[in-house]
mmCIF file of C-alpha atoms in Angstrom:
data_model
loop_
_atom_site.group_PDB
_atom_site.id
_atom_site.type_symbol
_atom_site.label_atom_id
_atom_site.label_comp_id
_atom_site.label_asym_id
_atom_site.label_seq_id
_atom_site.Cartn_x
_atom_site.Cartn_y
_atom_site.Cartn_z
ATOM 1 C CA MET A 21 -22.760 27.391 -26.184
ATOM 2 C CA LYS A 22 -21.756 25.495 -23.038
ATOM 3 C CA ILE A 23 -18.412 26.357 -21.431
ATOM 4 C CA GLU A 24 -16.564 23.073 -20.859
ATOM 5 C CA VAL A 25 -14.607 22.392 -17.651
ATOM 6 C CA PHE A 26 -11.325 21.632 -19.449
ATOM 7 C CA SER A 27 -9.774 22.938 -22.638
ATOM 8 C CA PRO A 28 -6.097 22.202 -23.349
ATOM 9 C CA THR A 29 -4.044 25.392 -23.558
ATOM 10 C CA ILE A 30 -3.058 24.982 -27.187
ATOM 11 C CA ARG A 31 -2.605 28.094 -29.303
ATOM 12 C CA ARG A 32 -1.125 28.968 -32.678
ATOM 13 C CA LYS A 33 2.460 28.561 -31.414
ATOM 14 C CA GLU A 34 1.846 24.948 -30.377
ATOM 15 C CA MET A 35 0.097 24.152 -33.665
ATOM 16 C CA ASP A 36 2.905 25.742 -35.694
ATOM 17 C CA ALA A 37 5.486 23.697 -33.793
ATOM 18 C CA VAL A 38 3.603 20.465 -34.483
ATOM 19 C CA LEU A 39 3.132 21.341 -38.159
ATOM 20 C CA SER A 40 6.858 22.057 -38.467
ATOM 21 C CA ALA A 41 7.598 18.626 -37.003
ATOM 22 C CA LEU A 42 5.216 17.054 -39.511
ATOM 23 C CA VAL A 43 6.812 18.894 -42.421
ATOM 24 C CA ASP A 44 10.244 17.696 -41.281
ATOM 25 C CA ASP A 45 8.878 14.134 -40.956
ATOM 26 C CA ALA A 46 9.794 14.301 -37.275
ATOM 27 C CA LEU A 47 7.127 11.894 -36.025
ATOM 28 C CA GLY A 48 9.088 9.375 -33.957
ATOM 29 C CA PRO A 49 11.561 10.078 -31.128
ATOM 30 C CA GLY A 50 14.489 12.194 -32.283
ATOM 31 C CA GLU A 51 16.093 15.608 -31.989
ATOM 32 C CA LEU A 52 13.002 17.376 -30.660
ATOM 33 C CA SER A 53 12.635 14.839 -27.864
ATOM 34 C CA LEU A 54 16.207 15.577 -26.822
ATOM 35 C CA LYS A 55 15.562 19.319 -27.092
ATOM 36 C CA LEU A 56 12.494 18.948 -24.850
ATOM 37 C CA LEU A 57 14.617 17.439 -22.084
ATOM 38 C CA ALA A 58 17.103 20.317 -22.406
ATOM 39 C CA VAL A 59 14.286 22.884 -22.210
ATOM 40 C CA ALA A 60 12.624 21.090 -19.285
ATOM 41 C CA LYS A 61 15.943 20.963 -17.433
ATOM 42 C CA GLU A 62 16.347 24.701 -17.935
ATOM 43 C CA TYR A 63 12.964 25.411 -16.322
ATOM 44 C CA ILE A 64 12.994 22.729 -13.604
ATOM 45 C CA ASN A 65 16.742 22.473 -12.845
ATOM 46 C CA PHE A 66 16.779 18.691 -12.499
ATOM 47 C CA GLU A 67 19.927 16.582 -12.687
ATOM 48 C CA TYR A 68 18.744 14.145 -15.360
ATOM 49 C CA GLY A 69 15.479 13.258 -17.106
ATOM 50 C CA VAL A 70 13.954 10.738 -19.495
ATOM 51 C CA SER A 71 10.822 11.249 -21.604
ATOM 52 C CA PHE A 72 8.196 8.551 -22.173
ATOM 53 C CA ARG A 73 5.148 8.046 -24.380
ATOM 54 C CA SER A 74 2.835 7.981 -21.367
ATOM 55 C CA PRO A 75 2.770 8.461 -17.588
ATOM 56 C CA THR A 76 2.142 4.728 -17.225
ATOM 57 C CA PHE A 77 5.556 3.956 -18.749
ATOM 58 C CA ALA A 78 7.167 6.707 -16.660
ATOM 59 C CA LEU A 79 5.696 5.407 -13.398
ATOM 60 C CA PHE A 80 6.556 1.794 -14.217
ATOM 61 C CA TYR A 81 10.206 2.678 -14.790
ATOM 62 C CA ALA A 82 10.317 4.951 -11.756
ATOM 63 C CA LEU A 83 9.319 1.952 -9.642
ATOM 64 C CA LYS A 84 11.804 -0.243 -11.487
ATOM 65 C CA ALA A 85 14.565 2.291 -10.774
ATOM 66 C CA LEU A 86 13.888 1.938 -7.037
ATOM 67 C CA ASN A 87 14.496 -1.810 -7.257
ATOM 68 C CA ILE A 88 11.480 -2.850 -5.168
ATOM 69 C CA ALA A 89 11.068 -6.595 -4.669
ATOM 70 C CA ASN A 90 7.989 -8.395 -5.995
ATOM 71 C CA ASN A 91 4.851 -8.109 -3.830
ATOM 72 C CA GLU A 92 6.301 -5.422 -1.562
ATOM 73 C CA GLY A 93 4.183 -2.365 -0.818
ATOM 74 C CA VAL A 94 3.825 1.004 -2.531
ATOM 75 C CA LEU A 95 1.741 3.541 -0.630
ATOM 76 C CA ILE A 96 -0.625 5.743 -2.645
ATOM 77 C CA SER A 97 -3.416 8.184 -1.899
ATOM 78 C CA ALA A 98 -7.020 7.075 -2.360
ATOM 79 C CA LEU A 99 -7.428 10.162 -4.583
ATOM 80 C CA SER A 100 -4.586 9.107 -6.891
ATOM 81 C CA PRO A 101 -5.324 8.369 -10.561
ATOM 82 C CA TYR A 102 -6.724 4.894 -11.072
ATOM 83 C CA TYR A 103 -3.993 3.998 -13.579
ATOM 84 C CA TYR A 104 -1.564 3.701 -10.633
ATOM 85 C CA ILE A 105 -3.280 0.433 -9.694
ATOM 86 C CA GLN A 106 -2.684 -1.111 -13.115
ATOM 87 C CA VAL A 107 0.973 -0.026 -13.128
ATOM 88 C CA LEU A 108 1.538 -1.555 -9.681
ATOM 89 C CA LYS A 109 -0.145 -4.753 -10.820
ATOM 90 C CA ASP A 110 2.073 -4.884 -13.930
ATOM 91 C CA ALA A 111 5.137 -4.328 -11.718
ATOM 92 C CA SER A 112 4.059 -7.137 -9.320
ATOM 93 C CA LEU A 113 3.834 -4.687 -6.413
ATOM 94 C CA THR A 114 1.196 -4.350 -3.680
ATOM 95 C CA PRO A 115 -0.800 -1.101 -3.464
ATOM 96 C CA ILE A 116 -1.247 0.266 0.051
ATOM 97 C CA ILE A 117 -4.096 2.778 -0.049
ATOM 98 C CA ALA A 118 -3.981 5.728 2.363
ATOM 99 C CA ASP A 119 -6.670 8.240 3.235
ATOM 100 C CA VAL A 120 -6.164 11.990 2.740
ATOM 101 C CA ASP A 121 -6.416 15.230 4.669
ATOM 102 C CA GLU A 122 -9.877 16.784 4.445
ATOM 103 C CA HIS A 123 -8.531 20.316 3.934
ATOM 104 C CA SER A 124 -6.005 19.659 1.144
ATOM 105 C CA GLY A 125 -7.018 16.313 -0.333
ATOM 106 C CA ASN A 126 -3.390 15.171 0.001
ATOM 107 C CA LEU A 127 -1.353 12.652 1.958
ATOM 108 C CA THR A 128 -0.063 13.807 5.349
ATOM 109 C CA LYS A 129 2.177 12.325 8.035
ATOM 110 C CA ALA A 130 -0.930 11.249 9.947
ATOM 111 C CA THR A 131 -2.644 9.485 7.046
ATOM 112 C CA ILE A 132 0.599 7.778 5.988
ATOM 113 C CA SER A 133 1.369 6.647 9.558
ATOM 114 C CA LYS A 134 -2.059 5.022 9.817
ATOM 115 C CA ALA A 135 -1.654 3.254 6.480
ATOM 116 C CA LEU A 136 1.836 2.016 7.405
ATOM 117 C CA GLN A 137 0.533 0.550 10.664
ATOM 118 C CA GLU A 138 -2.211 -1.318 8.826
ATOM 119 C CA ALA A 139 -0.091 -2.431 5.842
ATOM 120 C CA SER A 140 0.113 -6.167 5.237
ATOM 121 C CA VAL A 141 3.550 -5.961 3.590
ATOM 122 C CA PRO A 142 6.636 -3.723 3.976
ATOM 123 C CA VAL A 143 6.195 -0.349 2.237
ATOM 124 C CA ARG A 144 9.184 0.481 0.035
ATOM 125 C CA CYS A 145 7.905 3.579 -1.774
ATOM 126 C CA ILE A 146 5.361 6.409 -1.540
ATOM 127 C CA ILE A 147 3.838 7.853 -4.718
ATOM 128 C CA ASN A 148 2.910 11.380 -3.717
ATOM 129 C CA HIS A 149 0.201 12.546 -6.120
ATOM 130 C CA HIS A 150 -0.551 16.281 -5.825
ATOM 131 C CA THR A 151 -4.349 16.313 -5.739
ATOM 132 C CA LEU A 152 -5.909 18.803 -8.197
ATOM 133 C CA GLY A 153 -2.607 20.687 -8.259
ATOM 134 C CA TYR A 154 -2.450 21.372 -4.511
ATOM 135 C CA VAL A 155 1.080 20.806 -3.192
ATOM 136 C CA PRO A 156 1.413 18.670 -0.046
ATOM 137 C CA ASN A 157 4.020 19.084 2.676
ATOM 138 C CA THR A 158 6.563 16.738 1.110
ATOM 139 C CA ALA A 159 9.259 17.799 3.592
ATOM 140 C CA ASP A 160 7.196 16.177 6.356
ATOM 141 C CA LEU A 161 6.767 13.006 4.331
ATOM 142 C CA THR A 162 10.519 12.572 3.787
ATOM 143 C CA GLU A 163 10.863 11.994 7.542
ATOM 144 C CA PHE A 164 9.599 8.433 7.071
ATOM 145 C CA GLY A 165 12.837 7.609 5.244
ATOM 146 C CA ILE A 166 10.897 5.922 2.420
ATOM 147 C CA PRO A 167 11.702 6.823 -1.216
ATOM 148 C CA ILE A 168 9.099 9.180 -2.694
ATOM 149 C CA ILE A 169 7.973 9.484 -6.294
ATOM 150 C CA GLU A 170 6.332 12.890 -6.639
ATOM 151 C CA ASP A 171 3.661 13.264 -9.308
ATOM 152 C CA ILE A 172 3.530 16.958 -10.240
ATOM 153 C CA SER A 173 1.504 16.518 -13.414
ATOM 154 C CA ARG A 174 -1.136 18.902 -12.071
ATOM 155 C CA SER A 175 0.975 21.046 -9.742
ATOM 156 C CA TYR A 176 3.747 22.076 -12.129
ATOM 157 C CA GLY A 177 4.561 25.752 -11.714
ATOM 158 C CA THR A 178 3.970 25.888 -7.978
ATOM 159 C CA ASN A 179 6.887 26.867 -5.752
ATOM 160 C CA THR A 180 7.093 25.955 -2.069
ATOM 161 C CA GLY A 181 9.281 28.645 -0.606
ATOM 162 C CA GLU A 182 12.466 28.547 -2.671
ATOM 163 C CA LEU A 183 11.803 25.013 -3.912
ATOM 164 C CA LYS A 184 9.857 24.013 -7.011
ATOM 165 C CA ALA A 185 7.098 21.433 -6.734
ATOM 166 C CA GLY A 186 8.712 18.009 -7.009
ATOM 167 C CA ALA A 187 12.134 19.108 -5.773
ATOM 168 C CA LEU A 188 12.062 16.833 -2.708
ATOM 169 C CA GLY A 189 11.094 13.610 -4.441
ATOM 170 C CA THR A 190 13.528 10.751 -4.938
ATOM 171 C CA LEU A 191 12.156 10.769 -8.478
ATOM 172 C CA THR A 192 9.596 13.139 -10.000
ATOM 173 C CA LEU A 193 6.980 12.444 -12.663
ATOM 174 C CA LEU A 194 5.594 15.224 -14.856
ATOM 175 C CA GLY A 195 2.703 14.020 -17.028
ATOM 176 C CA LEU A 196 2.003 15.736 -20.350
ATOM 177 C CA GLU A 197 -1.500 14.372 -20.900
ATOM 178 C CA GLU A 198 -4.587 16.243 -22.060
ATOM 179 C CA ARG A 199 -5.669 17.329 -18.560
ATOM 180 C CA ASP A 200 -2.241 17.986 -17.105
ATOM 181 C CA VAL A 201 -0.916 21.532 -16.587
ATOM 182 C CA LEU A 202 1.445 21.140 -19.539
ATOM 183 C CA THR A 203 0.122 19.057 -22.397
ATOM 184 C CA ALA A 204 1.869 17.456 -25.320
ATOM 185 C CA GLY A 205 -1.209 15.479 -26.293
ATOM 186 C CA GLY A 206 0.305 12.622 -24.298
ATOM 187 C CA GLY A 207 3.560 11.624 -22.652
ATOM 188 C CA ALA A 208 5.578 12.263 -19.499
ATOM 189 C CA ILE A 209 8.990 13.263 -18.216
ATOM 190 C CA LEU A 210 10.597 11.316 -15.378
ATOM 191 C CA TYR A 211 13.470 13.112 -13.722
ATOM 192 C CA ALA A 212 15.898 12.968 -10.810
ATOM 193 C CA ASN A 213 17.053 15.908 -8.725
ATOM 194 C CA SER A 214 20.242 14.304 -7.407
ATOM 195 C CA ARG A 215 23.232 12.636 -9.071
ATOM 196 C CA ARG A 216 22.653 9.320 -7.316
ATOM 197 C CA GLU A 217 19.148 8.878 -8.691
ATOM 198 C CA ALA A 218 20.212 10.353 -12.037
ATOM 199 C CA ALA A 219 22.700 7.513 -12.461
ATOM 200 C CA VAL A 220 19.864 5.010 -12.048
ATOM 201 C CA LEU A 221 17.659 6.757 -14.615
ATOM 202 C CA LYS A 222 20.365 6.779 -17.269
ATOM 203 C CA GLN A 223 19.873 3.040 -17.781
ATOM 204 C CA PHE A 224 16.502 3.865 -19.385
ATOM 205 C CA ALA A 225 17.857 6.375 -21.904
ATOM 206 C CA GLU A 226 18.189 3.707 -24.609
ATOM 207 C CA LEU A 227 14.761 2.103 -24.360
ATOM 208 C CA PRO A 228 13.178 1.126 -27.708
ATOM 209 C CA PRO A 229 11.543 3.994 -29.649
ATOM 210 C CA GLU A 230 8.091 2.603 -28.814
ATOM 211 C CA TYR A 231 8.649 3.693 -25.195
ATOM 212 C CA GLN A 232 9.968 7.171 -25.982
ATOM 213 C CA LEU A 233 8.104 10.437 -26.556
ATOM 214 C CA PRO A 234 7.654 11.170 -30.292
ATOM 215 C CA ASP A 235 9.030 14.429 -31.699
ATOM 216 C CA MET A 236 5.538 15.586 -32.705
ATOM 217 C CA ASN A 237 4.476 15.567 -29.046
ATOM 218 C CA ALA A 238 7.811 16.963 -27.899
ATOM 219 C CA ALA A 239 7.376 19.948 -30.224
ATOM 220 C CA MET A 240 4.139 20.890 -28.487
ATOM 221 C CA ALA A 241 5.612 20.359 -25.016
ATOM 222 C CA ILE A 242 8.574 22.643 -25.726
ATOM 223 C CA VAL A 243 6.204 25.524 -26.482
ATOM 224 C CA GLN A 244 4.123 24.689 -23.397
ATOM 225 C CA PHE A 245 7.177 25.094 -21.162
ATOM 226 C CA LYS A 246 8.070 28.423 -22.746
ATOM 227 C CA GLU A 247 4.503 29.775 -22.512
ATOM 228 C CA HIS A 248 3.810 28.528 -18.986
ATOM 229 C CA GLU A 249 4.591 31.740 -17.079
ATOM 230 C CA LYS A 250 2.136 33.672 -19.230
ATOM 231 C CA ASN A 251 -0.497 30.958 -18.790
ATOM 232 C CA PHE A 252 0.169 30.833 -15.042
ATOM 233 C CA ALA A 253 -0.455 34.581 -14.758
ATOM 234 C CA ARG A 254 -3.652 34.290 -16.784
ATOM 235 C CA ARG A 255 -4.945 31.445 -14.618
ATOM 236 C CA LYS A 256 -4.274 33.518 -11.498
ATOM 237 C CA GLU A 257 -6.123 36.499 -12.951
ATOM 238 C CA ILE A 258 -9.186 34.373 -13.763
ATOM 239 C CA ALA A 259 -9.092 32.565 -10.427
ATOM 240 C CA GLU A 260 -9.271 35.837 -8.499
ATOM 241 C CA VAL A 261 -12.563 36.688 -10.217
ATOM 242 C CA LEU A 262 -14.015 33.221 -9.617
ATOM 243 C CA LEU A 263 -12.845 33.190 -6.002
ATOM 244 C CA GLN A 264 -14.647 36.422 -5.204
ATOM 245 C CA ALA A 265 -17.829 34.979 -6.696
ATOM 246 C CA SER A 266 -17.515 31.707 -4.764
ATOM 247 C CA LEU A 267 -17.121 33.577 -1.462
ATOM 248 C CA ARG A 268 -20.795 34.534 -1.733
ATOM 249 C CA THR A 269 -21.756 30.884 -1.289
ATOM 250 C CA ARG A 270 -21.381 28.448 1.594
ATOM 251 C CA HIS A 271 -19.251 26.051 -0.449
ATOM 252 C CA LYS A 272 -15.583 25.579 0.504
ATOM 253 C CA ARG A 273 -12.183 25.536 -1.160
ATOM 254 C CA PHE A 274 -9.190 23.298 -0.529
ATOM 255 C CA LEU A 275 -6.354 24.868 1.450
ATOM 256 C CA GLN A 276 -2.873 25.283 -0.022
ATOM 257 C CA LEU A 277 0.303 25.313 2.082
ATOM 258 C CA ASP A 278 1.101 28.784 3.428
ATOM 259 C CA ILE A 279 4.481 28.725 1.682
ATOM 260 C CA ALA A 280 3.018 27.798 -1.719
ATOM 261 C CA GLU A 281 0.867 29.664 -4.217
ATOM 262 C CA TYR A 282 -1.767 27.496 -5.892
ATOM 263 C CA ASN A 283 -1.157 27.175 -9.628
ATOM 264 C CA ASN A 284 -4.924 27.265 -10.319
ATOM 265 C CA TYR A 285 -4.857 24.013 -12.234
ATOM 266 C CA SER A 286 -8.627 24.037 -11.855
ATOM 267 C CA PHE A 287 -11.371 25.669 -9.799
ATOM 268 C CA PRO A 288 -12.640 23.037 -7.347
ATOM 269 C CA LEU A 289 -15.358 23.540 -4.764
ATOM 270 C CA ILE A 290 -16.243 21.226 -1.874
ATOM 271 C CA LEU A 291 -20.011 21.378 -1.847
ATOM 272 C CA GLN A 292 -22.185 21.753 1.208
ATOM 273 C CA THR A 293 -25.300 20.797 -0.803
ATOM 274 C CA GLY A 294 -26.185 18.020 -3.235
ATOM 275 C CA MET A 295 -23.828 17.519 -6.173
ATOM 276 C CA LYS A 296 -26.625 16.652 -8.603
ATOM 277 C CA ASP A 297 -28.334 19.989 -7.974
ATOM 278 C CA VAL A 298 -25.128 21.940 -8.619
ATOM 279 C CA VAL A 299 -24.289 20.008 -11.805
ATOM 280 C CA ALA A 300 -27.844 20.452 -13.083
ATOM 281 C CA TYR A 301 -27.781 24.176 -12.282
ATOM 282 C CA GLY A 302 -24.520 24.618 -14.175
ATOM 283 C CA ASN A 303 -25.867 22.744 -17.197
ATOM 284 C CA LYS A 304 -28.986 24.915 -17.179
ATOM 285 C CA LYS A 305 -26.767 28.010 -17.296
ATOM 286 C CA GLU A 306 -24.507 26.434 -19.970
ATOM 287 C CA VAL A 307 -21.513 26.160 -17.650
ATOM 288 C CA ALA A 308 -20.243 22.589 -17.364
ATOM 289 C CA VAL A 309 -19.588 21.275 -13.845
ATOM 290 C CA GLU A 310 -17.756 17.963 -13.361
ATOM 291 C CA THR A 311 -17.231 15.707 -10.403
ATOM 292 C CA ALA A 312 -13.572 16.120 -9.495
ATOM 293 C CA PHE A 313 -12.500 12.569 -8.732
ATOM 294 C CA ASN A 314 -14.119 10.299 -11.328
ATOM 295 C CA ASP A 315 -10.742 8.911 -12.428
ATOM 296 C CA THR A 316 -9.476 8.106 -8.922
ATOM 297 C CA ILE A 317 -8.942 4.931 -6.938
ATOM 298 C CA ILE A 318 -11.622 5.715 -4.345
ATOM 299 C CA VAL A 319 -14.292 5.931 -7.070
ATOM 300 C CA LYS A 320 -13.109 2.998 -9.185
ATOM 301 C CA LEU A 321 -12.516 0.646 -6.234
ATOM 302 C CA PRO A 322 -15.436 0.959 -3.784
ATOM 303 C CA GLU A 323 -13.871 -1.582 -1.410
ATOM 304 C CA TYR A 324 -11.599 1.186 -0.071
ATOM 305 C CA GLN A 325 -14.433 3.562 0.795
ATOM 306 C CA SER A 326 -14.793 2.351 4.376
ATOM 307 C CA SER A 327 -11.053 2.494 5.141
ATOM 308 C CA CYS A 328 -10.630 5.910 3.478
ATOM 309 C CA PRO A 329 -13.718 7.825 4.648
ATOM 310 C CA THR A 330 -12.291 11.310 4.049
ATOM 311 C CA ALA A 331 -11.334 10.574 0.449
ATOM 312 C CA TYR A 332 -14.729 8.964 -0.106
ATOM 313 C CA SER A 333 -16.546 11.980 1.335
ATOM 314 C CA LEU A 334 -14.538 14.369 -0.855
ATOM 315 C CA SER A 335 -15.272 12.262 -3.934
ATOM 316 C CA LEU A 336 -18.996 12.721 -3.305
ATOM 317 C CA ARG A 337 -18.827 16.475 -2.701
ATOM 318 C CA THR A 338 -16.089 17.979 -4.889
ATOM 319 C CA VAL A 339 -16.779 19.505 -8.291
ATOM 320 C CA LEU A 340 -14.722 21.392 -10.860
ATOM 321 C CA PHE A 341 -15.651 24.584 -12.690
ATOM 322 C CA PRO A 342 -13.990 25.843 -15.883
ATOM 323 C CA LEU A 343 -10.654 27.619 -15.411
ATOM 324 C CA TYR A 344 -8.133 27.808 -18.237
ATOM 325 C CA PRO A 345 -6.234 30.606 -20.026
ATOM 326 C CA ARG A 346 -8.354 30.535 -23.186
ATOM 327 C CA LEU A 347 -11.501 31.727 -21.385
ATOM 328 C CA SER A 348 -12.802 35.043 -22.698
ATOM 329 C CA GLY A 349 -13.958 37.929 -20.530
ATOM 330 C CA LYS A 350 -17.619 37.129 -21.221
ATOM 331 C CA GLN A 351 -17.103 33.479 -20.345
ATOM 332 C CA ILE A 352 -15.385 34.366 -17.070
ATOM 333 C CA GLU A 353 -18.240 36.670 -16.182
ATOM 334 C CA LYS A 354 -20.737 33.914 -16.965
ATOM 335 C CA ILE A 355 -18.912 31.357 -14.773
ATOM 336 C CA ALA A 356 -18.648 33.884 -11.935
ATOM 337 C CA LYS A 357 -22.403 34.512 -12.052
ATOM 338 C CA VAL A 358 -23.094 30.784 -11.801
ATOM 339 C CA LEU A 359 -20.669 30.435 -8.874
ATOM 340 C CA ALA A 360 -22.216 33.359 -6.998
ATOM 341 C CA THR A 361 -25.740 31.930 -7.306
ATOM 342 C CA LEU A 362 -25.130 28.228 -6.698
ATOM 343 C CA PRO A 363 -27.838 26.327 -4.825
#
């Protein structure tokens, strides 16, 4: 049986929590949604947060909270999720697409400076997506004096020194989708770390129920927060085995900041050989291998490939191997063997 690249970390505790919500008829937003925000605040230490049915709603209202005028610019990485483009369009804002650093896949001062110089409109916000869970140097990016929305959907659990991922953003978005670090089967939390931004977010606390996270999803997310440290440790344990296997090949890994420990959201490799050969080899050995950036702007909008050559190159060469807490010992051994013998 093929080992898939992703499998949501859902165990008996999550299922029991959802079943309890169903038994209590807690389907729409209610007490569990409020409890989720209290639990999330305990783990993240934010000032104030709001939960939404999807990251698209959360991002839209994050932009609205910053009061950006129509048609002004929002700078985003070429490796950001494609849905950013639709949200910016819906908000009547202009996307400014920036290239990324070849070693981390993230925005840097250099790539942002270049994009700002070439921007056709004033840039009023930076959405700092943490590519494949790798945490960028956000402290450097704050020097531009432009509000930053940090998207930590895939980097949750990573600390940078004494700070948690997302702590330096003007606002921070934590997605709870199927392929995010924490999953509620859908949804997102938007939060503020300071009182000033918290005051702005409070205006969205009374949005109609159709915008809010249902209790059924909140029940799952609460357990995900409480189980994260155990899952983080398991991911690290698996990653160490896979890393040793990958070191036998000529393929490369992304680099994490020295002051941060990668949360092992996934196991990406930057290939030095053809992607098709590696994907085919994995399939032959019943280990799924996926291209890493299929859902990104650089893949969906080819017109940016010439202006963002590094992101384009990474999109052609980066693949993901299975890495999630539910992997068994035999499965880990199987993946490691494939990694060690890649073409």
